[in-house]
Coordinates of C-alpha atoms (C1' of nucleotides) in Angstrom, one line a residue:
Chain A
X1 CA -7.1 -20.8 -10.6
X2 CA -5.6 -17.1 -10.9
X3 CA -2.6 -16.5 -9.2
X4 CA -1.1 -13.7 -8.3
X5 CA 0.3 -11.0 -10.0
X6 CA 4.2 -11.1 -11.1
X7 CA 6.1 -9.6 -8.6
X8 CA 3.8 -9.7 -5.6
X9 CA 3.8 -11.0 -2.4
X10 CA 1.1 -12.9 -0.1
X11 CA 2.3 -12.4 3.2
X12 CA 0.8 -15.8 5.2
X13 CA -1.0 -16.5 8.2
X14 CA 2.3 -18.2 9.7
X15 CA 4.3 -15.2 8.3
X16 CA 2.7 -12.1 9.5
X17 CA 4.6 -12.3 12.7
X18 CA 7.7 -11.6 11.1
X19 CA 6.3 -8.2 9.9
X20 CA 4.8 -7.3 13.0
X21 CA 8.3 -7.4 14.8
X22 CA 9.8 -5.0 12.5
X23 CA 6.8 -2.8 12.3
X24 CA 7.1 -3.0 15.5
X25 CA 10.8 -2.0 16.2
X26 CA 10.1 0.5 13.4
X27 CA 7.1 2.4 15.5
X28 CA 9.7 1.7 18.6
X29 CA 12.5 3.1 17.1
X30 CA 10.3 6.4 15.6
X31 CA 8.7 7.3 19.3
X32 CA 12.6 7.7 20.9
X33 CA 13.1 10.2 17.5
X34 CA 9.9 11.7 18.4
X35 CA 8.7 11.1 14.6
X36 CA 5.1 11.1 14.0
X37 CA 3.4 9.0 11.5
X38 CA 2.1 10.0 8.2
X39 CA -0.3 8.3 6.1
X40 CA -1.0 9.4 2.6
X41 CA -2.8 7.9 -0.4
X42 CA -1.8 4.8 -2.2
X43 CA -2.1 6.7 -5.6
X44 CA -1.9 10.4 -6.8
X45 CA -2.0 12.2 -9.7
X46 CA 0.7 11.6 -11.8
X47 CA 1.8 14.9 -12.0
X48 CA 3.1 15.3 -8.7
X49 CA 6.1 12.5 -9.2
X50 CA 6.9 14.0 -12.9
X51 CA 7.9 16.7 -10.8
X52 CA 9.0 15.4 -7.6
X53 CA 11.0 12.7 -8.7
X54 CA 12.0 14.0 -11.8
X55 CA 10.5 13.7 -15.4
X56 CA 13.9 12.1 -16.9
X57 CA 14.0 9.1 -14.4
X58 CA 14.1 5.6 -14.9
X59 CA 11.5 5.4 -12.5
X60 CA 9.1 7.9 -14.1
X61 CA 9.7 7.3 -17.9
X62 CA 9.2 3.3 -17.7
X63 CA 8.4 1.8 -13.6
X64 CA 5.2 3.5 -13.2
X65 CA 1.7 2.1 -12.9
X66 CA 0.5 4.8 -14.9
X67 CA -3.7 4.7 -15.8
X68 CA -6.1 7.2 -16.4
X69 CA -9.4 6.9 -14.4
X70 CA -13.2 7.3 -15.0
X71 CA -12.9 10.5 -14.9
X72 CA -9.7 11.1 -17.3
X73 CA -7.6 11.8 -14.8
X74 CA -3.9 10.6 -15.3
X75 CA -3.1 8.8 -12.1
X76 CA 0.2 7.0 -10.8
X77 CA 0.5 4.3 -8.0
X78 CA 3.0 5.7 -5.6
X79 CA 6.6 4.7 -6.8
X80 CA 8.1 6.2 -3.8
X81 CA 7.2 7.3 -0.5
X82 CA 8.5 11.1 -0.5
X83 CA 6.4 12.8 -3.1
X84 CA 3.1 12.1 -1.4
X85 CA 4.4 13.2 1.6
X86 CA 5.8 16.6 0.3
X87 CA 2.5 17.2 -1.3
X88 CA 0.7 16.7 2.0
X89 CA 3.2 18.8 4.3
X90 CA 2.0 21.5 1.9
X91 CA -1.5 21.0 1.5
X92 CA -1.9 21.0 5.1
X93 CA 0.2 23.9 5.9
X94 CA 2.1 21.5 7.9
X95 CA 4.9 24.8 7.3
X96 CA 3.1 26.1 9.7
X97 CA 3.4 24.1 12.8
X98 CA 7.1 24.5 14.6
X99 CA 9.7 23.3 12.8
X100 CA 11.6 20.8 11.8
X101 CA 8.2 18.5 11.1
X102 CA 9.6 14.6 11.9
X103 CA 7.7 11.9 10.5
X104 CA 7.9 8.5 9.2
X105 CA 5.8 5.8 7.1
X106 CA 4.8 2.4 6.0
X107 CA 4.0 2.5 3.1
X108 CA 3.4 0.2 -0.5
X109 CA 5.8 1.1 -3.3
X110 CA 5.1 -0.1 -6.6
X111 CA 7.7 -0.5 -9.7
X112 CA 7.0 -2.1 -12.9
X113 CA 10.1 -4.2 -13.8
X114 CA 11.4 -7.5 -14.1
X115 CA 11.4 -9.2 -10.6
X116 CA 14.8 -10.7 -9.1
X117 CA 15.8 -11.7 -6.2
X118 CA 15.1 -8.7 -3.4
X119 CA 13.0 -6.9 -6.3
X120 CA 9.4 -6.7 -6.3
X121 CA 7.0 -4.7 -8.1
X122 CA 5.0 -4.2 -5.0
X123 CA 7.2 -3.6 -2.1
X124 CA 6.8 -1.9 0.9
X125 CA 9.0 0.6 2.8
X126 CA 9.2 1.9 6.3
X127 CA 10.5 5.8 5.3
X128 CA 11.7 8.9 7.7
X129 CA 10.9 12.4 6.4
X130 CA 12.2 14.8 8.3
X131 CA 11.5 18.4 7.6
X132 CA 12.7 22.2 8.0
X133 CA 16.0 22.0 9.6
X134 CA 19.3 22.4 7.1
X135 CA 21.8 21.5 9.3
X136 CA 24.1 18.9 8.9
X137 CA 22.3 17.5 12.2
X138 CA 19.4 16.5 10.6
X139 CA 21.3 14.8 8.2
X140 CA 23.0 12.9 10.8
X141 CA 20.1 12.1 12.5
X142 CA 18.6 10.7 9.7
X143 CA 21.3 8.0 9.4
X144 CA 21.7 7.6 12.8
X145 CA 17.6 6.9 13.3
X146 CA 18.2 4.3 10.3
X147 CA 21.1 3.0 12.4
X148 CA 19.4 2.6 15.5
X149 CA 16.5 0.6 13.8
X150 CA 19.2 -2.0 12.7
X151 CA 20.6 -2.1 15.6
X152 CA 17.7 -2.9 17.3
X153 CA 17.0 -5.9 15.5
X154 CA 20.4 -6.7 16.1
X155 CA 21.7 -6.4 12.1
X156 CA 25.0 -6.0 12.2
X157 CA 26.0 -7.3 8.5
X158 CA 25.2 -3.7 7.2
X159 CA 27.8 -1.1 5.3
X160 CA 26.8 2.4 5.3
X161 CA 27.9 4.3 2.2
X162 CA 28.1 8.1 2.0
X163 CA 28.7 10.7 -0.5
X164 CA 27.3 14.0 -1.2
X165 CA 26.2 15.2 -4.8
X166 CA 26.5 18.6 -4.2
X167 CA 24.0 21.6 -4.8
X168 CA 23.3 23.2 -8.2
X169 CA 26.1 25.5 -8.6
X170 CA 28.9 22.9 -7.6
X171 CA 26.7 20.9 -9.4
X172 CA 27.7 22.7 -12.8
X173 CA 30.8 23.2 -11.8
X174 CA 31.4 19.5 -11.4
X175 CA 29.4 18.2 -14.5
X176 CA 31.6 20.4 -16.2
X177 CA 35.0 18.6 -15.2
X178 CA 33.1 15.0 -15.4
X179 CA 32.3 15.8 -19.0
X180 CA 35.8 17.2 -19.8
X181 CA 37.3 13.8 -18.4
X182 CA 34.9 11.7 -20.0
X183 CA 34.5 13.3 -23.7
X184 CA 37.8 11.9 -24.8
X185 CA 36.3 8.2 -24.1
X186 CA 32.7 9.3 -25.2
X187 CA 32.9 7.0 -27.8
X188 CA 33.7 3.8 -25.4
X189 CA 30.9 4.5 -23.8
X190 CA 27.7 2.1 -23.4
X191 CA 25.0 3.3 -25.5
X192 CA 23.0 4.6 -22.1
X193 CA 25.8 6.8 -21.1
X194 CA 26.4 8.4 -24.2
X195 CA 22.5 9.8 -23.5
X196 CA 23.1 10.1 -19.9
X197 CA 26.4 12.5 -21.2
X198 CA 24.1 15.0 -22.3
X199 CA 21.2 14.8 -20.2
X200 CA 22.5 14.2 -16.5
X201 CA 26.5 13.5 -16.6
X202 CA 26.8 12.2 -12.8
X203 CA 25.0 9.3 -13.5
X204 CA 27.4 7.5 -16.0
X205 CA 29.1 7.0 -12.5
X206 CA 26.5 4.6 -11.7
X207 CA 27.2 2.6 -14.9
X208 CA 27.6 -1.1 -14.2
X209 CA 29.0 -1.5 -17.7
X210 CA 32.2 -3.3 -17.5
X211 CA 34.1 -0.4 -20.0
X212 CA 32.1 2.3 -18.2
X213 CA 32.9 1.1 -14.5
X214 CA 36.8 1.1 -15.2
X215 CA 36.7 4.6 -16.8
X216 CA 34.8 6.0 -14.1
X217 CA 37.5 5.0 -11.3
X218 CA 39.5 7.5 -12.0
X219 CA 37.1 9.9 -13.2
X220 CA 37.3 13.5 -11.2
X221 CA 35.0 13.0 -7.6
X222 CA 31.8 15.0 -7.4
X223 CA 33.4 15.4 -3.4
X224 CA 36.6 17.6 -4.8
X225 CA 33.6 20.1 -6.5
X226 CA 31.5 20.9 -3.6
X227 CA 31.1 24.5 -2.8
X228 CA 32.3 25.6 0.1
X229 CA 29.1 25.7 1.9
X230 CA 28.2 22.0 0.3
X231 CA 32.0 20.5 1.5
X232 CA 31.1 22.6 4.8
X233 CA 28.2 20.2 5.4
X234 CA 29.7 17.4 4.4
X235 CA 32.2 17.3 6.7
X236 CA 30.0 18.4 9.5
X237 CA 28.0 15.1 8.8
X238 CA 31.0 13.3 8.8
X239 CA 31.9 14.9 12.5
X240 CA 28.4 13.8 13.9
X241 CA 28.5 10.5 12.5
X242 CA 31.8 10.1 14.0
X243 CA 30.7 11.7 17.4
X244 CA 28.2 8.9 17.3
X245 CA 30.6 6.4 16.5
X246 CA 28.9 5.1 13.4
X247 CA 31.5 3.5 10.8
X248 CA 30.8 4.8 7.6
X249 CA 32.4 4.4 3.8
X250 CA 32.2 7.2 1.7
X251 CA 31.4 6.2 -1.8
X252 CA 32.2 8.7 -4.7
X253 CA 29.9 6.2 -6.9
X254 CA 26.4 6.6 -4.7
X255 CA 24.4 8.4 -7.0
X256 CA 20.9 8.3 -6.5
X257 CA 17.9 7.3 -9.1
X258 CA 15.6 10.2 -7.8
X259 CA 16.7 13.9 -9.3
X260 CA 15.8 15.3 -5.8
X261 CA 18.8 14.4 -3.9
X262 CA 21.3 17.4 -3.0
X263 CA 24.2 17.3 -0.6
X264 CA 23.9 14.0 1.1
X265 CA 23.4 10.7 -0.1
X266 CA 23.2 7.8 1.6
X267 CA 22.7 3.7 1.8
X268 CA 23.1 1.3 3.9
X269 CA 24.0 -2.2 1.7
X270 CA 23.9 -6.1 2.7
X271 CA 25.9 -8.6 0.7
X272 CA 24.0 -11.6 2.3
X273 CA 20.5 -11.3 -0.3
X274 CA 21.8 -11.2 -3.8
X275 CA 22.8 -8.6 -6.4
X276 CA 20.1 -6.4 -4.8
X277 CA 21.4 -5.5 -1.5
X278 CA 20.4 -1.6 -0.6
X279 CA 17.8 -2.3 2.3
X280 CA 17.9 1.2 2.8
X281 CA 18.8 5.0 1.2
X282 CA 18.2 8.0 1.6
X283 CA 19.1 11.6 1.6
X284 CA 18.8 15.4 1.5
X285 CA 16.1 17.0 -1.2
X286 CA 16.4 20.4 -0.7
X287 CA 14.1 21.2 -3.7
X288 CA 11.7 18.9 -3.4
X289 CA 8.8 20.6 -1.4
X290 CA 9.6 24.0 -3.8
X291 CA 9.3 21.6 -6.8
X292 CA 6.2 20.6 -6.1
X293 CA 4.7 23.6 -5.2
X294 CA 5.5 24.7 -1.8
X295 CA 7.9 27.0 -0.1
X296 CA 11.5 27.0 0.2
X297 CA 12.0 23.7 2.6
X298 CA 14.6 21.8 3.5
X299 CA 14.5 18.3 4.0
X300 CA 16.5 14.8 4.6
X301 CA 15.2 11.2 5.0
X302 CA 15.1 8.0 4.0
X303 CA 13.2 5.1 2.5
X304 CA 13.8 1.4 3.9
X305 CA 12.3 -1.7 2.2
X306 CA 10.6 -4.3 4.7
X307 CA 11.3 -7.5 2.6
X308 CA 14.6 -6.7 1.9
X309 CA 15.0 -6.0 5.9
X310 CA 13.5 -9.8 6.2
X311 CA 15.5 -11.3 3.7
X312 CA 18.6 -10.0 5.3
X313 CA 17.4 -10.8 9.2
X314 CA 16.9 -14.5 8.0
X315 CA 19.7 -14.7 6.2
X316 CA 21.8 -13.5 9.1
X317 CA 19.6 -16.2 11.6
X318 CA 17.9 -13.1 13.3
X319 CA 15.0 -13.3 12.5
X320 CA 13.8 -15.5 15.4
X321 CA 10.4 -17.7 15.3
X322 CA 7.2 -17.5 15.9
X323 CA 6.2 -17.3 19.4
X324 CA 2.5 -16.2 19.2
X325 CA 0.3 -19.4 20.3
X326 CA -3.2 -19.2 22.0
X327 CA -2.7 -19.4 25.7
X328 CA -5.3 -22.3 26.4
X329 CA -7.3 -24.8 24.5
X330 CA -10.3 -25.9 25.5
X331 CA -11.2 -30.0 25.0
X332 CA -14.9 -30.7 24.0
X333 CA -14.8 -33.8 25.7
X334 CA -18.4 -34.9 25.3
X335 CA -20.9 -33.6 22.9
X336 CA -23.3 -32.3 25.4
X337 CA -20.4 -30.2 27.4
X338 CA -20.4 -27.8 23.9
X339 CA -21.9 -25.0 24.9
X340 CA -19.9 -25.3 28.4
X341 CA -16.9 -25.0 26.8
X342 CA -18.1 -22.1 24.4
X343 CA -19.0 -19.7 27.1
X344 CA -15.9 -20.8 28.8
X345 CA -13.5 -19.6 26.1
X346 CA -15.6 -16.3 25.8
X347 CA -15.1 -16.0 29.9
X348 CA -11.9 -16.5 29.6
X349 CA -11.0 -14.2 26.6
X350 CA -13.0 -11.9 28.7
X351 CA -10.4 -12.1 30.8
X352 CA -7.7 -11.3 28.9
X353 CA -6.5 -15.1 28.2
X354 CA -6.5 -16.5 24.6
X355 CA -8.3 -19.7 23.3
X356 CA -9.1 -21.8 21.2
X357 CA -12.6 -24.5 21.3
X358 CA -12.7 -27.0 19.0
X359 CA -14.9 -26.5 16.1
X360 CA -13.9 -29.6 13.8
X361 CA -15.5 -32.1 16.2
X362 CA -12.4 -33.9 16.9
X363 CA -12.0 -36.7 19.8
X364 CA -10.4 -36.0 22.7
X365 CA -7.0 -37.2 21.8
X366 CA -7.2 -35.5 18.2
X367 CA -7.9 -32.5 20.3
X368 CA -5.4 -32.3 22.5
X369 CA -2.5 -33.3 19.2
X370 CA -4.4 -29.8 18.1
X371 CA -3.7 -28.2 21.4
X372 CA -0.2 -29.3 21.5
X373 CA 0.7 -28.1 17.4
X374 CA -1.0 -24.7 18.5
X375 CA 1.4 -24.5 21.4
X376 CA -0.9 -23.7 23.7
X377 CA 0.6 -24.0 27.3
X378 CA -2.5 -24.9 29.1
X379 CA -5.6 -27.1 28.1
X380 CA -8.8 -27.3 29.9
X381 CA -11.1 -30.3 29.3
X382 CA -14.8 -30.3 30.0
X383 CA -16.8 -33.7 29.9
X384 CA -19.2 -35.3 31.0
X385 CA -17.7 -36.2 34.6
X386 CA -16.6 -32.2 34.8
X387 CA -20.5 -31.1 34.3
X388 CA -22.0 -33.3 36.7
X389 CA -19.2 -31.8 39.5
X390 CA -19.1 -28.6 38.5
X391 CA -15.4 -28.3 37.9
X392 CA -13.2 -27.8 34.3
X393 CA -10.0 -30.2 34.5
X394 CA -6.7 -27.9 33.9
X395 CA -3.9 -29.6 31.8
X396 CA -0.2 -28.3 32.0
X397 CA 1.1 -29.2 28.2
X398 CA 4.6 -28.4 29.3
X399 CA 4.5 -29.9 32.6
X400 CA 2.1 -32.6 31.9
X401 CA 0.1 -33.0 34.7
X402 CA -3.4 -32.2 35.4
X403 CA -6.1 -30.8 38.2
X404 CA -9.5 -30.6 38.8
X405 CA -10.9 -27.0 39.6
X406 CA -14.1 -25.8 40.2
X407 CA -15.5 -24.4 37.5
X408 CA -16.6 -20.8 38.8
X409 CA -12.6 -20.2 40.0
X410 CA -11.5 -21.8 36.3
X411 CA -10.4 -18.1 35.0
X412 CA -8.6 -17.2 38.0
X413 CA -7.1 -19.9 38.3
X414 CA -5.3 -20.1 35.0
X415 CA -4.7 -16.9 35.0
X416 CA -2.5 -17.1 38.4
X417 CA -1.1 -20.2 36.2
X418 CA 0.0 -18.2 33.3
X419 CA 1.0 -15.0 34.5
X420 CA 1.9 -15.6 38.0
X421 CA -0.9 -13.4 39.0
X422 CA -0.3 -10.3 37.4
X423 CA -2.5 -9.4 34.9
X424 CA -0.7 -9.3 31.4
Chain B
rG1 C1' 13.0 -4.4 -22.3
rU2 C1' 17.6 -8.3 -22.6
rG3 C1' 20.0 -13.0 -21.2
rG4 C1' 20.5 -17.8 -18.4
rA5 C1' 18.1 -21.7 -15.4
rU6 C1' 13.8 -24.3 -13.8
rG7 C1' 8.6 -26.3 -13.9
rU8 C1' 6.3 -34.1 -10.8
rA9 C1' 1.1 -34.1 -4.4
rG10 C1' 0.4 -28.2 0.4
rC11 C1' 6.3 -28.3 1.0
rU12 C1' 11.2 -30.8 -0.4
rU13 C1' 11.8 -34.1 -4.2
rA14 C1' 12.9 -39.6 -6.7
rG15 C1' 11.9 -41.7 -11.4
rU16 C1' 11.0 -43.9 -16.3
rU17 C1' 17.4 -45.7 -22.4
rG18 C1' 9.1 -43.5 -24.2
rG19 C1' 4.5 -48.4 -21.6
rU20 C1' -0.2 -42.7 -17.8
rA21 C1' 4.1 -42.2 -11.1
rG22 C1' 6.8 -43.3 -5.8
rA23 C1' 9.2 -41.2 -1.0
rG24 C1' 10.0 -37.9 3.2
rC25 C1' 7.6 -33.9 5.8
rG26 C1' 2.8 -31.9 6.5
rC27 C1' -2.6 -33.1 6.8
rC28 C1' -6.7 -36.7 8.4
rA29 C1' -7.9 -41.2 11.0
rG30 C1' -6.8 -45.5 14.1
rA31 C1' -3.4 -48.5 17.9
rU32 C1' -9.8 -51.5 24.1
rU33 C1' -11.6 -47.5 29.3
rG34 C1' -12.1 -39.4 28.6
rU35 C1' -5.7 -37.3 27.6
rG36 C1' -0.9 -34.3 23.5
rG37 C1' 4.6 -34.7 22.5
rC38 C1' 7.8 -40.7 20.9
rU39 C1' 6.5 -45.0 17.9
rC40 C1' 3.5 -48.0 14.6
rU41 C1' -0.6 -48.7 11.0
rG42 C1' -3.9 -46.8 7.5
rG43 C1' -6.1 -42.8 4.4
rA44 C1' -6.9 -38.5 1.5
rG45 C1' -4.2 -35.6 -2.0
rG46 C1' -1.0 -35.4 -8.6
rU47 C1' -5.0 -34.0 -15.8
rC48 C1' 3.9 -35.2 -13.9
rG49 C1' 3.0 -26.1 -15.8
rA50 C1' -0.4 -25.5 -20.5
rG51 C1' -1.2 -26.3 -25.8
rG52 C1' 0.4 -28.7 -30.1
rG53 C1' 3.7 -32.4 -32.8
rU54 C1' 6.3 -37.3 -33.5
rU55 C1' 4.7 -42.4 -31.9
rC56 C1' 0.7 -48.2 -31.3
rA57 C1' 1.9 -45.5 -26.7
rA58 C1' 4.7 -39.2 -24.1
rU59 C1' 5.5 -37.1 -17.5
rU60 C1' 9.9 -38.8 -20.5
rC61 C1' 11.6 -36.7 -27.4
rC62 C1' 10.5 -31.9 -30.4
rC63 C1' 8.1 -27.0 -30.9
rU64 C1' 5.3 -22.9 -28.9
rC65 C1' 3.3 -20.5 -24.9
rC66 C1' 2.8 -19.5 -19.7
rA67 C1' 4.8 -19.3 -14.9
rU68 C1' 8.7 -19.3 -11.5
rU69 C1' 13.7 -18.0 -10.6
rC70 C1' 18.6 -15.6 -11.1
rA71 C1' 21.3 -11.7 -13.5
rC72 C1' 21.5 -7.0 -16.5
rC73 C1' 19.2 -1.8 -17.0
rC74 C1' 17.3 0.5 -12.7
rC75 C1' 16.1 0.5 -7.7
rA76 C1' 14.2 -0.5 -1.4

RNA sequence: GUGGAUGUAGCUUAGUUGGUAGAGCGCCAGAUUGUGGCUCUGGAGGUCGAGGGUUCAAUUCCCUCCAUUCACCCCA
């Protein structure tokens, strides 16, 4: 027996539907946004997320699935759903089609680390890119199409936290008065943030370190050392997201794990799944599309993970059941009627109703217990008695009762049964 | 990478102060004539996570490993 890898997830037969309905309310939710989706490769070439997402990351220096091919190329499976798409927006001259470019994705994520409770290291993520337009709009729209997807699944247990990191000259400015605050304490300091001091200050703020975390309440807020054109933008977003009535927490602390983040930050956090409750982030990456190659483009979006979204919806009791079932089943009631019922499931699939024959060679009672597990609202039964009159008997399995119709009217019949007439 | 918890049938689990295991659900089959849902009866299915040690004897005690799980770092 091998069994699966650490981290991974088999999706079942009797679990699929719940995937389906929100892929579904995702695709739904994209068309009224007019997004279009993307698809790009599960793996590229490593070099384009040392750059994109940033050489010093977590993710980068010890989450990837790093390996180098037959042909000694170094190549990464994709640990986040931007990247690829920036490289494609600029390998296709997608630049060149009217702006802003509005897309979105499903797509797998993989991580190496240490599995918990709403962590995977294959995951997948429904993401919105949206690209070319700087205004604060965008930004706004962004949360608000993330919104909207919640709200159609009716999730209502969700906090949205905002913050905005700034651009690279507040950015200096603000590292500056973090580090001045901080130095006097350096030496309290986790081991981690005494690196993270030197290398990229505003992350200490993300410390979960008991010492760390009480230092950093009162440590200077990135939001009192925006530029004016950054604190501008940031409390334009605020003005949409009010204008659209979304409640919203702003979080001095939000500091994403990708380096391409400017201005606005964003994530939208459950406490019903555990420690690990962002089910979705996002925000503005400026740089990104420069970074990796192309032109100046701006840029906002978000990633979203599906089993997180799950985990959350049947927490919360929302996540509904099942309710796909074959519409009829059709009893083999005597060997010899077989092929009867055969090209009696094909006719009637061929009419748009789905069925099921029986293929295990089951009695007629055993049959029917099938028919009735499967949910299937109607049966029809073909025997002996049915192929010497011509006829296919039609079972009600909510109703219970039963008729006898002839057999060239049998499709027609159940159809009017099932849908009232009107074709599906 | 670090720390804690847990590993008995497909699932949820009981149990033995050490004498090689039961239950519920599920699955399959029956309860006279060609008919489901309720009920009853029967059946299949477990090398008690793996390896080693102690012992006349280990699922039970000890060790190691593996897996799962929760938390940390980090992240969706």
């Amino acid at each position: 027996m091998i069994n699966k890898q650490k981290g991974t997830l088999d999706v079942l037969p009797n679990d699929s539907w719940k995937w389906h309905k929100v892929e579904t309310a995702a695709r739904e939710t994209a068309r009224l946004y007019s997004l279009k989706e993307i698809r790009t490769p599960t793996f590229e070439a490593t070099e384009l997320f040392l750059r994109g997402v940033g050489g010093t990351t977590d993710i980068v220096t010890k989450e990837m699935y790093t390996f180098t091919d037959k042909g000694g190329r170094s190549i990464t499976l994709k640990p986040e759903g931007t990247a690829g798409v920036a490289r494609a927006y600029i390998e296709a001259g997608l630049s060149n089609e009217p702006q802003p470019v509005k897309m979105y994705y499903f797509t797998p994520v993989f991580r190496y680390e240490r599995p918990q409770a709403g962590r995977l290291r294959e995951h997948h993520q429904f993401g919105v890119e949206l690209y070319g337009a700087q205004a604060a709009s965008m930004d706004a729209e962004a949360i608000l199409i993330a919104k909207s997807f919640f709200d159609s699944l009716g999730i209502k247990d969700l906090t949205l936290n905002i913050n905005s990191i700034g651009c690279e000259t507040c950015r200096a400015g603000y590292n500056k008065a973090l580090k001045d605050y901080i130095k006097p304490n350096l030496d309290s300091m986790c081991d981690t943030c005494k690196v993270r001091f030197d290398k990229n200050p505003l992350r200490i703020l993300d410390c979960k370190e008991e010492g760390c975390k009480t230092l950093n309440k009162n440590a200077p807020s990135v939001i009192d050392h925006l530029c004016p054109d950054c604190a501008a933008h940031f409390s334009k977003l605020q003005g949409y997201l009010k204008a659209y009535g979304i409640e919203y927490v702003i979080n001095p602390l939000i500091v994403r794990g990708l380096d391409y983040y400017n201005r606005t930050v964003f994530e939208f956090v459950s406490n019903s799944i555990g420690a690990q409750g962002t089910v979705c982030a996002g925000g503005r990456y400026d740089r990104l599309v420069s970074d990796v190659g192309g032109g100046a483009t701006p840029a906002v979006g978000f990633g979203l993970g599906l089993e997180r979204l799950i985990n959350v919806m049947t927490a919360l009791g929302l996540m509904g059941e099942d309710i796909s079932a074959p519409d009829v089943y059709i009893v083999t009631a005597d060997a010899a009627a077989e092929t009867a019922c055969l090209i009696l499931g094909k006719e009637l699939r061929e009419s748009g109703i789905s069925c099921e024959c029986d293929h295990m060679g089951r009695s007629i009672k055993a049959q029917l217990k099938y028919a009735d597990k499967l949910k299937c609202r109607m049966s029809c039964i073909i025997g002996g008695d049915e192929l010497s009159n011509n006829t296919v008997t039609v079972k009600d399995m909510g109703a219970g009762g039963q008729e006898s119709v002839k057999r060239d009217r049998a499709a027609a019949f159940i159809k009017t049964r099932l849908y009232g007439g009107v074709k599906k």
